CSV table of C-alpha atoms and ligand atoms in Angstrom, one decimal:
chain,number,residue,atom,x,y,z
A,1,MET,CA,29.1,-28.3,8.9
A,2,THR,CA,29.3,-27.5,5.3
A,3,ALA,CA,28.1,-30.4,2.8
A,4,THR,CA,30.7,-32.0,0.8
A,5,LEU,CA,31.0,-32.7,-2.8
A,6,THR,CA,31.8,-36.7,-2.9
A,7,THR,CA,31.5,-37.3,-6.2
A,8,MET,CA,31.5,-34.9,-9.2
A,9,ASP,CA,27.6,-34.3,-9.2
A,10,GLU,CA,27.5,-35.8,-5.8
A,11,VAL,CA,26.6,-34.1,-2.5
A,12,ARG,CA,25.8,-35.6,0.7
A,13,THR,CA,24.5,-33.9,3.6
A,14,GLN,CA,22.1,-35.6,6.8
A,15,VAL,CA,18.7,-33.4,5.4
A,16,ALA,CA,17.4,-32.5,1.6
A,17,ILE,CA,15.1,-29.7,1.4
A,18,ILE,CA,13.1,-29.1,-1.4
A,19,GLY,CA,11.7,-25.7,-2.0
A,20,ALA,CA,13.5,-22.5,-0.5
A,21,GLY,CA,10.2,-20.8,0.2
A,22,PRO,CA,9.1,-20.2,4.6
A,23,ALA,CA,8.5,-23.9,5.3
A,24,GLY,CA,12.0,-25.0,3.4
A,25,MET,CA,14.3,-22.0,4.7
A,26,VAL,CA,12.7,-22.0,7.8
A,27,LEU,CA,13.4,-25.7,8.6
A,28,SER,CA,16.7,-25.2,7.4
A,29,HIS,CA,17.4,-22.4,10.1
A,30,LEU,CA,15.9,-24.9,12.9
A,31,LEU,CA,18.1,-27.4,12.0
A,32,ALA,CA,20.9,-25.8,11.7
A,33,ALA,CA,19.6,-25.4,15.4
A,34,GLU,CA,19.6,-28.3,16.3
A,35,GLY,CA,23.2,-29.0,14.6
A,36,ILE,CA,22.1,-30.8,11.2
A,37,GLU,CA,23.0,-29.8,8.5
A,38,SER,CA,20.8,-29.4,4.8
A,39,VAL,CA,20.9,-28.7,1.7
A,40,VAL,CA,17.7,-26.8,-0.2
A,41,VAL,CA,17.0,-27.2,-4.1
A,42,GLU,CA,14.6,-24.2,-5.5
A,43,THR,CA,13.4,-24.1,-9.4
A,44,ARG,CA,13.5,-20.1,-9.0
A,45,THR,CA,15.4,-17.6,-8.1
A,46,GLU,CA,15.8,-16.3,-4.9
A,47,ALA,CA,14.9,-12.7,-5.6
A,48,TYR,CA,11.8,-14.3,-6.9
A,49,VAL,CA,11.1,-16.5,-3.9
A,50,ALA,CA,11.5,-13.2,-2.2
A,51,SER,CA,9.1,-11.4,-3.9
A,52,ARG,CA,6.3,-13.2,-4.4
A,53,ILE,CA,3.0,-11.1,-2.6
A,54,ARG,CA,1.1,-13.6,-0.8
A,55,ALA,CA,0.6,-14.1,3.2
A,56,GLY,CA,0.3,-10.4,5.0
A,57,ILE,CA,-0.4,-12.0,9.0
A,58,LEU,CA,1.8,-13.4,11.5
A,59,GLU,CA,0.2,-15.4,14.6
A,60,GLN,CA,1.4,-15.3,18.3
A,61,SER,CA,3.2,-18.8,17.9
A,62,THR,CA,5.0,-18.3,14.5
A,63,VAL,CA,6.3,-14.7,16.0
A,64,ASP,CA,7.3,-16.5,19.2
A,65,LEU,CA,9.2,-19.2,16.8
A,66,LEU,CA,11.1,-16.6,14.6
A,67,ARG,CA,11.9,-14.0,17.7
A,68,ALA,CA,13.4,-17.4,19.7
A,69,ASN,CA,15.5,-18.6,16.6
A,70,GLY,CA,17.1,-15.2,16.0
A,71,LEU,CA,14.0,-14.1,13.0
A,72,GLY,CA,12.6,-11.4,15.2
A,73,GLY,CA,15.0,-8.0,14.5
A,74,ARG,CA,13.1,-6.6,11.8
A,75,LEU,CA,10.0,-8.5,12.5
A,76,ASP,CA,10.1,-5.9,16.0
A,77,ALA,CA,11.3,-3.0,14.5
A,78,GLU,CA,8.8,-2.5,11.4
A,79,GLY,CA,6.3,-5.4,11.6
A,80,HIS,CA,2.9,-4.0,13.2
A,81,GLN,CA,1.3,-5.6,16.8
A,82,HIS,CA,-2.2,-5.9,16.2
A,83,ARG,CA,-4.8,-6.6,19.3
A,84,GLY,CA,-7.1,-8.0,17.3
A,85,ILE,CA,-9.7,-7.2,13.6
A,86,TYR,CA,-12.3,-6.0,12.7
A,87,LEU,CA,-16.1,-7.3,11.2
A,88,GLN,CA,-18.4,-6.1,10.2
A,89,TRP,CA,-21.8,-6.0,7.4
A,90,PRO,CA,-23.8,-2.9,6.4
A,91,GLY,CA,-24.2,-0.7,9.3
A,92,GLU,CA,-22.1,-2.5,11.7
A,93,ARG,CA,-18.5,-2.9,12.2
A,94,HIS,CA,-17.4,-4.7,15.8
A,95,HIS,CA,-13.8,-5.2,17.1
A,96,LEU,CA,-12.5,-8.2,18.2
A,97,ASP,CA,-10.1,-7.7,20.4
A,98,PHE,CA,-7.9,-11.3,20.9
A,99,VAL,CA,-5.5,-9.7,23.7
A,100,ASP,CA,-8.6,-8.8,26.0
A,101,LEU,CA,-9.9,-12.8,25.0
A,102,THR,CA,-6.9,-14.7,24.7
A,103,GLY,CA,-3.9,-13.1,25.4
A,104,ARG,CA,-2.7,-13.8,22.2
A,105,SER,CA,-2.1,-11.1,19.1
A,106,VAL,CA,-1.0,-11.0,15.9
A,107,TRP,CA,1.6,-8.8,13.5
A,108,VAL,CA,1.2,-7.5,10.2
A,109,TYR,CA,4.8,-8.2,8.3
A,110,GLY,CA,4.6,-9.5,5.0
A,111,GLN,CA,5.7,-12.8,3.9
A,112,THR,CA,7.9,-11.3,1.7
A,113,GLU,CA,9.5,-9.5,4.4
A,114,VAL,CA,9.9,-12.8,6.3
A,115,GLN,CA,11.6,-14.6,3.4
A,116,LYS,CA,14.1,-11.6,3.1
A,117,ASP,CA,15.0,-12.1,7.0
A,118,LEU,CA,15.7,-16.0,6.4
A,119,VAL,CA,17.5,-15.9,3.6
A,120,ALA,CA,19.8,-13.0,4.9
A,121,ALA,CA,20.1,-15.7,7.8
A,122,ARG,CA,20.6,-18.7,6.1
A,123,HIS,CA,23.1,-17.0,3.8
A,124,ALA,CA,24.9,-15.2,6.6
A,125,ALA,CA,25.2,-18.7,8.0
A,126,GLY,CA,26.6,-20.5,5.1
A,127,GLN,CA,23.6,-22.0,4.0
A,128,GLN,CA,23.8,-24.0,0.9
A,129,VAL,CA,20.9,-23.9,-1.7
A,130,PHE,CA,20.9,-24.5,-5.3
A,131,TYR,CA,18.8,-21.9,-7.0
A,132,GLU,CA,17.1,-22.3,-10.5
A,133,VAL,CA,17.2,-26.2,-10.5
A,134,ALA,CA,14.9,-28.0,-12.7
A,135,ASP,CA,13.9,-31.8,-13.0
A,136,THR,CA,13.8,-32.4,-9.5
A,137,ALA,CA,13.0,-36.2,-8.7
A,138,LEU,CA,13.0,-38.2,-5.8
A,139,HIS,CA,14.6,-41.2,-5.0
A,140,ASP,CA,14.6,-44.2,-2.8
A,141,LEU,CA,12.4,-43.3,-0.3
A,142,SER,CA,12.4,-46.4,1.7
A,143,SER,CA,15.9,-47.0,2.1
A,144,ASP,CA,18.0,-45.0,4.5
A,145,ARG,CA,19.3,-43.1,2.3
A,146,PRO,CA,17.0,-41.1,-0.1
A,147,SER,CA,18.7,-38.5,-2.8
A,148,VAL,CA,17.1,-35.8,-4.4
A,149,THR,CA,18.3,-35.4,-8.6
A,150,PHE,CA,18.2,-32.5,-10.4
A,151,THR,CA,19.7,-30.3,-13.0
A,152,SER,CA,22.0,-26.9,-12.4
A,153,PRO,CA,21.8,-24.2,-14.2
A,154,SER,CA,24.8,-24.7,-16.0
A,155,GLY,CA,23.2,-28.4,-17.0
A,156,SER,CA,24.9,-30.5,-15.1
A,157,SER,CA,23.4,-33.2,-13.2
A,158,VAL,CA,23.5,-33.6,-9.6
A,159,ARG,CA,22.0,-35.4,-7.0
A,160,VAL,CA,21.7,-34.7,-2.7
A,161,VAL,CA,22.3,-38.1,-0.9
A,162,ALA,CA,21.1,-37.4,2.6
A,163,ASP,CA,19.3,-39.4,5.6
A,164,ALA,CA,16.2,-37.5,5.2
A,165,ILE,CA,14.3,-35.3,2.9
A,166,ALA,CA,11.9,-32.3,2.9
A,167,GLY,CA,9.5,-32.3,1.2
A,168,CYS,CA,8.4,-28.5,0.9
A,169,ASP,CA,8.1,-27.5,-2.4
A,170,GLY,CA,4.3,-25.6,-2.6
A,171,SER,CA,1.4,-27.5,-4.0
A,172,PHE,CA,3.4,-27.9,-7.8
A,173,GLY,CA,6.1,-29.8,-6.4
A,174,PRO,CA,6.8,-32.9,-6.9
A,175,SER,CA,7.1,-34.7,-3.1
A,176,ARG,CA,3.1,-35.2,-2.8
A,177,GLY,CA,3.3,-37.2,-6.1
A,178,ALA,CA,6.0,-39.5,-4.4
A,179,VAL,CA,3.9,-40.6,-1.9
A,180,PRO,CA,2.4,-43.5,-3.7
A,181,GLU,CA,-1.1,-43.5,-4.0
A,182,SER,CA,-1.8,-47.1,-2.6
A,183,VAL,CA,-1.1,-44.9,0.8
A,184,ARG,CA,-1.7,-41.3,-0.4
A,185,GLN,CA,-5.7,-40.0,0.8
A,186,SER,CA,-6.5,-36.6,0.0
A,187,TRP,CA,-9.8,-34.2,0.7
A,188,GLU,CA,-10.3,-31.4,-1.4
A,189,ARG,CA,-12.8,-28.8,-1.5
A,190,LEU,CA,-13.1,-26.1,-3.9
A,191,TYR,CA,-15.0,-22.7,-3.8
A,192,PRO,CA,-16.6,-20.7,-6.4
A,193,TYR,CA,-15.1,-17.3,-6.1
A,194,SER,CA,-11.7,-16.1,-6.3
A,195,TRP,CA,-10.6,-12.7,-4.4
A,196,LEU,CA,-9.2,-10.3,-6.7
A,197,GLY,CA,-6.2,-8.6,-4.4
A,198,ILE,CA,-4.2,-5.0,-5.0
A,199,LEU,CA,-1.2,-3.6,-3.2
A,200,ALA,CA,-1.9,0.0,-3.2
A,201,ASN,CA,0.6,3.1,-1.8
A,202,VAL,CA,-1.6,4.7,0.5
A,203,ALA,CA,-1.6,5.1,4.2
A,204,PRO,CA,-4.2,2.4,5.4
A,205,SER,CA,-7.7,4.2,6.6
A,206,THR,CA,-8.3,1.6,9.4
A,207,ASP,CA,-6.2,0.7,12.6
A,208,GLU,CA,-6.6,-2.8,12.6
A,209,LEU,CA,-7.9,-5.2,9.3
A,210,ILE,CA,-11.3,-5.1,8.5
A,211,TYR,CA,-13.3,-7.9,7.2
A,212,ALA,CA,-16.2,-6.9,5.7
A,213,TRP,CA,-19.6,-9.4,4.7
A,214,HIS,CA,-21.6,-7.4,1.8
A,215,PRO,CA,-23.8,-8.6,-0.4
A,216,ASP,CA,-22.3,-7.7,-3.1
A,217,GLY,CA,-19.9,-10.1,-1.8
A,218,PHE,CA,-16.6,-9.9,1.0
A,219,ALA,CA,-14.0,-7.3,1.3
A,220,LEU,CA,-10.6,-7.3,3.7
A,221,HIS,CA,-9.0,-4.0,4.5
A,222,SER,CA,-5.5,-5.3,5.2
A,223,MET,CA,-1.6,-3.7,5.3
A,224,ARG,CA,1.5,-4.0,5.3
A,225,SER,CA,3.1,-0.9,6.7
A,226,ASP,CA,2.1,2.8,7.5
A,227,THR,CA,2.2,3.6,3.5
A,228,VAL,CA,1.3,0.5,1.8
A,229,SER,CA,-2.2,-1.0,1.8
A,230,ARG,CA,-3.2,-4.4,0.6
A,231,PHE,CA,-7.1,-4.9,0.0
A,232,TYR,CA,-8.9,-8.1,-1.7
A,233,VAL,CA,-12.5,-8.6,-3.0
A,234,GLN,CA,-14.7,-11.2,-3.9
A,235,VAL,CA,-15.0,-12.1,-7.3
A,236,PRO,CA,-16.1,-15.0,-9.5
A,237,ASN,CA,-14.1,-18.0,-10.4
A,238,ASP,CA,-12.2,-16.9,-13.8
A,239,THR,CA,-12.9,-13.3,-13.5
A,240,PRO,CA,-10.3,-11.9,-16.5
A,241,ILE,CA,-8.3,-9.4,-14.2
A,242,GLY,CA,-8.7,-7.4,-16.9
A,243,GLU,CA,-12.8,-6.7,-16.5
A,244,TRP,CA,-11.7,-5.1,-12.9
A,245,SER,CA,-10.0,-1.7,-13.5
A,246,ASP,CA,-8.1,0.3,-10.9
A,247,ASP,CA,-11.5,2.8,-10.3
A,248,ARG,CA,-13.9,-0.3,-10.3
A,249,VAL,CA,-12.2,-2.6,-7.8
A,250,TRP,CA,-11.8,1.0,-5.6
A,251,GLU,CA,-15.4,1.6,-6.1
A,252,ALA,CA,-16.4,-1.8,-5.0
A,253,LEU,CA,-14.1,-1.5,-1.8
A,254,ALA,CA,-15.7,1.9,-0.7
A,255,ILE,CA,-19.5,0.6,-1.0
A,256,ARG,CA,-18.0,-3.4,0.7
A,257,LEU,CA,-16.1,-1.7,3.1
A,258,GLY,CA,-19.0,1.1,3.8
A,259,HIS,CA,-16.8,4.0,2.4
A,260,GLY,CA,-19.3,7.3,4.3
A,261,GLN,CA,-20.8,5.3,7.2
A,262,ASP,CA,-20.2,6.6,10.8
A,263,GLY,CA,-17.9,9.2,9.5
A,264,TRP,CA,-15.2,6.6,8.2
A,265,SER,CA,-13.3,6.9,4.4
A,266,LEU,CA,-11.2,4.7,2.7
A,267,GLU,CA,-7.9,6.3,1.3
A,268,THR,CA,-7.1,5.3,-1.8
A,269,GLY,CA,-3.9,5.7,-3.8
A,270,PRO,CA,-2.1,4.2,-6.7
A,271,VAL,CA,-2.3,0.4,-7.0
A,272,THR,CA,1.1,-1.3,-7.1
A,273,SER,CA,0.5,-4.7,-7.7
A,274,ARG,CA,-3.0,-7.2,-8.5
A,275,ALA,CA,-4.1,-10.4,-9.1
A,276,VAL,CA,-6.6,-12.8,-8.8
A,277,LEU,CA,-6.1,-16.2,-6.4
A,278,PRO,CA,-8.2,-19.0,-6.7
A,279,MET,CA,-9.3,-21.1,-3.4
A,280,ARG,CA,-9.2,-24.1,-2.6
A,281,SER,CA,-9.1,-26.6,0.8
A,282,PHE,CA,-6.9,-29.3,0.1
A,283,VAL,CA,-5.3,-31.8,2.6
A,284,ALA,CA,-3.1,-34.5,2.2
A,285,SER,CA,-2.6,-37.5,4.2
A,286,PRO,CA,-0.3,-39.2,5.8
A,287,MET,CA,2.7,-36.3,5.8
A,288,ARG,CA,5.4,-38.8,5.8
A,289,HIS,CA,6.5,-41.8,3.5
A,290,GLY,CA,9.6,-43.5,4.6
A,291,ARG,CA,12.5,-41.0,4.7
A,292,LEU,CA,10.4,-38.2,2.8
A,293,PHE,CA,8.4,-36.0,5.0
A,294,LEU,CA,5.9,-33.5,3.4
A,295,ALA,CA,5.1,-29.5,5.1
A,296,GLY,CA,3.8,-26.4,3.9
A,297,ASP,CA,1.6,-26.3,1.1
A,298,ALA,CA,3.2,-29.5,-0.2
A,299,ALA,CA,0.7,-31.2,2.1
A,300,HIS,CA,-1.8,-29.3,2.2
A,301,ILE,CA,-3.8,-25.9,1.2
A,302,VAL,CA,-6.3,-23.3,3.2
A,303,PRO,CA,-8.3,-20.3,1.3
A,304,PRO,CA,-7.2,-17.2,2.7
A,305,THR,CA,-9.9,-15.7,4.7
A,306,GLY,CA,-8.2,-17.0,8.3
A,307,ALA,CA,-4.9,-16.0,7.4
A,308,LYS,CA,-3.5,-19.6,8.3
A,309,GLY,CA,-1.0,-20.9,5.2
A,310,LEU,CA,2.0,-19.4,6.2
A,311,ASN,CA,1.5,-19.7,9.7
A,312,LEU,CA,0.9,-23.1,9.3
A,313,ALA,CA,3.7,-24.1,7.2
A,314,VAL,CA,5.8,-22.7,9.6
A,315,ALA,CA,4.2,-24.6,13.1
A,316,ASP,CA,4.8,-28.0,10.5
A,317,VAL,CA,8.6,-27.0,10.6
A,318,ALA,CA,8.3,-26.1,14.2
A,319,LEU,CA,7.2,-30.0,14.6
A,320,LEU,CA,9.7,-31.6,11.7
A,321,ALA,CA,12.8,-29.8,12.3
A,322,PRO,CA,13.3,-31.9,16.1
A,323,ALA,CA,11.5,-34.8,14.7
A,324,LEU,CA,14.4,-34.8,11.6
A,325,ALA,CA,17.3,-34.1,14.4
A,326,GLY,CA,16.6,-37.5,16.5
A,327,LEU,CA,15.5,-39.6,13.3
A,328,VAL,CA,19.3,-38.2,11.9
A,329,ARG,CA,20.6,-39.2,15.7
A,330,GLY,CA,18.8,-42.9,15.4
A,331,SER,CA,16.0,-41.9,17.5
A,332,SER,CA,12.6,-41.9,15.4
A,333,ALA,CA,9.6,-41.3,18.2
A,334,LEU,CA,9.4,-38.2,17.2
A,335,ALA,CA,9.6,-38.7,13.3
A,336,ASP,CA,7.0,-41.3,13.6
A,337,ALA,CA,4.8,-39.3,15.7
A,338,TYR,CA,5.2,-36.0,12.9
A,339,SER,CA,2.2,-36.5,10.8
A,340,ASP,CA,-0.7,-37.7,13.2
A,341,THR,CA,0.7,-34.3,14.9
A,342,ALA,CA,1.0,-32.7,12.5
A,343,LEU,CA,-2.5,-33.8,11.0
A,344,ARG,CA,-4.6,-32.6,14.3
A,345,ARG,CA,-3.6,-28.8,13.5
A,346,VAL,CA,-3.6,-29.1,9.7
A,347,TRP,CA,-7.7,-29.9,10.2
A,348,ARG,CA,-8.1,-27.7,12.8
A,349,CYS,CA,-6.5,-24.7,10.9
A,350,THR,CA,-8.3,-26.6,7.8
A,351,HIS,CA,-11.7,-26.2,9.5
A,352,PHE,CA,-11.3,-22.5,10.8
A,353,SER,CA,-10.6,-21.2,7.1
A,354,TRP,CA,-13.0,-23.2,5.9
A,355,TRP,CA,-15.4,-21.6,8.8
A,356,MET,CA,-14.2,-17.7,8.2
A,357,THR,CA,-14.4,-18.6,4.7
A,358,SER,CA,-17.8,-19.9,4.6
A,359,MET,CA,-19.3,-17.1,7.3
A,360,LEU,CA,-17.8,-14.3,5.0
A,361,HIS,CA,-18.1,-14.6,1.6
A,362,THR,CA,-21.9,-14.3,-0.5
A,363,SER,CA,-23.1,-17.5,-2.7
A,364,GLY,CA,-26.5,-15.3,-4.0
A,365,ASP,CA,-28.4,-17.9,-1.9
A,366,PRO,CA,-30.9,-15.2,0.7
A,367,PHE,CA,-31.0,-18.0,2.9
A,368,ASP,CA,-27.2,-18.5,3.5
A,369,ALA,CA,-26.9,-14.1,4.0
A,370,GLU,CA,-29.1,-14.4,6.6
A,371,LEU,CA,-27.2,-17.1,8.5
A,372,GLN,CA,-24.2,-15.7,7.7
A,373,LEU,CA,-25.8,-12.4,9.4
A,374,SER,CA,-26.7,-14.7,12.1
A,375,GLN,CA,-23.4,-16.3,13.0
A,376,LEU,CA,-21.7,-12.5,12.5
A,377,ARG,CA,-24.0,-11.4,14.9
A,378,TRP,CA,-23.1,-14.4,17.3
A,379,VAL,CA,-19.4,-14.1,17.2
A,380,CYS,CA,-19.4,-10.5,17.8
A,381,SER,CA,-22.3,-10.7,21.1
A,382,SER,CA,-21.3,-13.5,22.6
A,383,ASP,CA,-17.5,-13.8,24.7
A,384,ALA,CA,-18.0,-17.5,23.7
A,385,GLY,CA,-18.4,-17.1,19.7
A,386,ALA,CA,-15.6,-14.1,19.9
A,387,THR,CA,-13.2,-16.3,22.1
A,388,GLY,CA,-13.7,-19.2,19.8
A,389,LEU,CA,-12.9,-17.1,16.4
A,390,ALA,CA,-10.0,-15.4,18.4
A,391,GLU,CA,-8.3,-18.8,19.7
A,392,ASN,CA,-8.4,-19.5,16.3
A,393,TYR,CA,-7.2,-16.7,14.6
A,394,ALA,CA,-4.6,-15.6,16.3
A,395,GLY,CA,-3.4,-19.4,16.6
A,396,LEU,CA,-2.6,-22.3,18.9
A,397,PRO,CA,0.1,-22.8,20.5
A,398,ILE,CA,2.7,-25.1,18.6
A,399,GLY,CA,2.8,-28.4,19.3
A,400,PHE,CA,-1.5,-28.2,19.7
B,501,FAD,P1,5.6,-22.0,-1.3
B,501,FAD,O1,5.6,-20.8,-0.8
B,501,FAD,O2,4.9,-22.4,-2.0
B,501,FAD,O3,7.2,-22.5,-1.5
B,501,FAD,C1,7.7,-24.0,-2.2
B,501,FAD,C2,8.2,-23.7,-2.6
B,501,FAD,O4,9.2,-24.9,-3.8
B,501,FAD,C3,8.5,-22.8,-4.1
B,501,FAD,O5,9.7,-21.5,-3.8
B,501,FAD,C4,8.6,-23.3,-5.2
B,501,FAD,O6,9.5,-22.5,-6.2
B,501,FAD,C5,9.5,-24.6,-4.9
B,501,FAD,N1,9.3,-25.6,-5.9
B,501,FAD,C6,8.4,-26.0,-6.4
B,501,FAD,N2,8.3,-27.0,-7.5
B,501,FAD,C7,10.1,-27.2,-6.9
B,501,FAD,C8,10.3,-28.3,-7.3
B,501,FAD,N3,10.2,-29.3,-8.6
B,501,FAD,N4,12.3,-28.2,-7.2
B,501,FAD,C9,12.4,-27.0,-5.9
B,501,FAD,N5,12.0,-27.2,-5.7
B,501,FAD,C10,10.3,-26.1,-6.0
B,501,FAD,N6,-1.4,-17.8,3.1
B,501,FAD,C11,-2.0,-16.3,3.4
B,501,FAD,O7,-2.3,-16.9,4.6
B,501,FAD,N7,-2.4,-15.3,3.2
B,501,FAD,C12,-2.4,-14.8,2.0
B,501,FAD,O8,-2.4,-14.0,1.8
B,501,FAD,C13,-2.3,-15.9,1.3
B,501,FAD,N8,-2.0,-15.5,-0.3
B,501,FAD,C14,-1.1,-16.5,-1.0
B,501,FAD,C15,-1.5,-15.6,-2.7
B,501,FAD,C16,-0.9,-17.0,-3.2
B,501,FAD,C17,-0.7,-16.4,-4.8
B,501,FAD,C18,-0.5,-17.8,-3.3
B,501,FAD,C19,0.3,-19.3,-3.9
B,501,FAD,C20,-0.5,-18.6,-1.6
B,501,FAD,C21,-1.1,-17.1,-1.3
B,501,FAD,N9,-1.1,-17.9,0.6
B,501,FAD,C22,-1.3,-17.0,1.5
B,501,FAD,C23,-0.7,-19.0,0.9
B,501,FAD,C24,0.8,-19.1,2.1
B,501,FAD,O9,1.4,-17.7,0.5
B,501,FAD,C25,1.6,-20.2,2.1
B,501,FAD,O10,0.6,-21.2,2.5
B,501,FAD,C26,3.3,-20.9,2.2
B,501,FAD,O11,3.7,-19.8,1.2
B,501,FAD,C27,3.3,-21.6,2.4
B,501,FAD,O12,4.6,-21.9,2.0
B,501,FAD,P2,5.6,-23.2,1.5
B,501,FAD,O13,6.5,-23.0,1.8
B,501,FAD,O14,4.9,-24.2,2.1
B,501,FAD,O15,5.7,-23.2,0.0
B,502,DHB,C1,-3.9,-10.7,4.4
B,502,DHB,C2,-4.4,-12.1,4.1
B,502,DHB,C3,-5.1,-12.7,4.1
B,502,DHB,O1,-5.2,-14.2,4.0
B,502,DHB,C4,-5.7,-12.5,5.7
B,502,DHB,O2,-6.8,-13.6,5.9
B,502,DHB,C5,-5.3,-11.5,6.2
B,502,DHB,C6,-4.6,-10.3,5.7
B,502,DHB,C7,-2.9,-9.8,3.7
B,502,DHB,O3,-2.5,-10.2,2.5
B,502,DHB,O4,-2.4,-8.8,4.0
């Protein structure tokens, strides 16, 4: 079914989705599989959304969901399945094998690729997406005919009238603010450090990701493919990117990742992208107000150390799609449970991301450093410690 233009500038659909990032596009896909029609509105261009370099790791349940919904073809052909990760500190590197520990694994497959697959699938299905909109606003959330208005690129005003609205518009979109302050609660933790991330045209120097604790600061060796590597180094907040030449980044990576130790060497190559990323934890509750449902970064932000942001967005909409399908068809049980059910996983991932971040980033305090090293030694030497990390990193089942 395609959306119908009922008056010149009014569109009628079943679910209006704000935001064409991973949450919004996976939701439109899952809703279509449930026989529910949706319209997506997005401020950016299609190309811009698909080219944002962000997450790189998919957990088991995300991969299962993408495959089960016809989105696993390129992921299976081009993604790389990893059994686990390396944790290291000066002089020691340990492999945690998630498959042995939990029977679950993770995949290296960039958010850019997930987004391209989603766009291709939704195009093929005739999904209506309004790109480059302005002035997005939400209306009548307490009625059973809520709507979203926006200005199209040609300057005309458009109203999308729906049975429900999904706020999938990330941390800066208008949806979260549409939940009245009188019913909204939020929690926030700002961290005193950021990540400087680079993408480089060089084969990975490791078979699986390396998370490194070092007195100079955390470093992460990740990857995108056999020829493209992704790296992050901990830097102070508000670090001007200009202070870090490519040479300085490679030097810091070599020291923190242990170039030259036990015969391991870090290969370098041309840097194609660089950015400084601040880190914070944020949770907003409830994730539903009337006929508005929040999903993904619109409701919560995690620091990236646990690789959870994208996976959590997908887990939200896996719950939300059947909830909205039920609501549209007159059964509100899943919709009524959505916020509480989703927040259970949100808080689990919020804790795990905070825990990984706190364990691996140096604060400059020698007492903190000893506690971190003690924690790392325990995680790497105890099955209980290793399994706890593995279970959270590889991802709990959808519906946990
Ligand atoms: P988004 O991807 O933010 O999508 C929201 C969409 O809504 C956007 O396309 C936006 O343009 C649109 N929108 C906003 N306002 C409006 C409006 N008014 N009207 C219409 N549309 C609107 N996670 C990891 O796990 N690992 C990482 O390394 C990592 N790196 C990151 C780097 C950066 C710079 C950022 C910002 C995030 C990173 N994340 C990472 C987090 C991860 O990318 C997000 O959790 C994920 O993108 C969430 O998906 P989403 O669809 O909820 O939100
Ligand atoms: C990547 C990002 C992460 O935050 C992480 O924990 C692992 C990998 C990445 O961009 O590849």
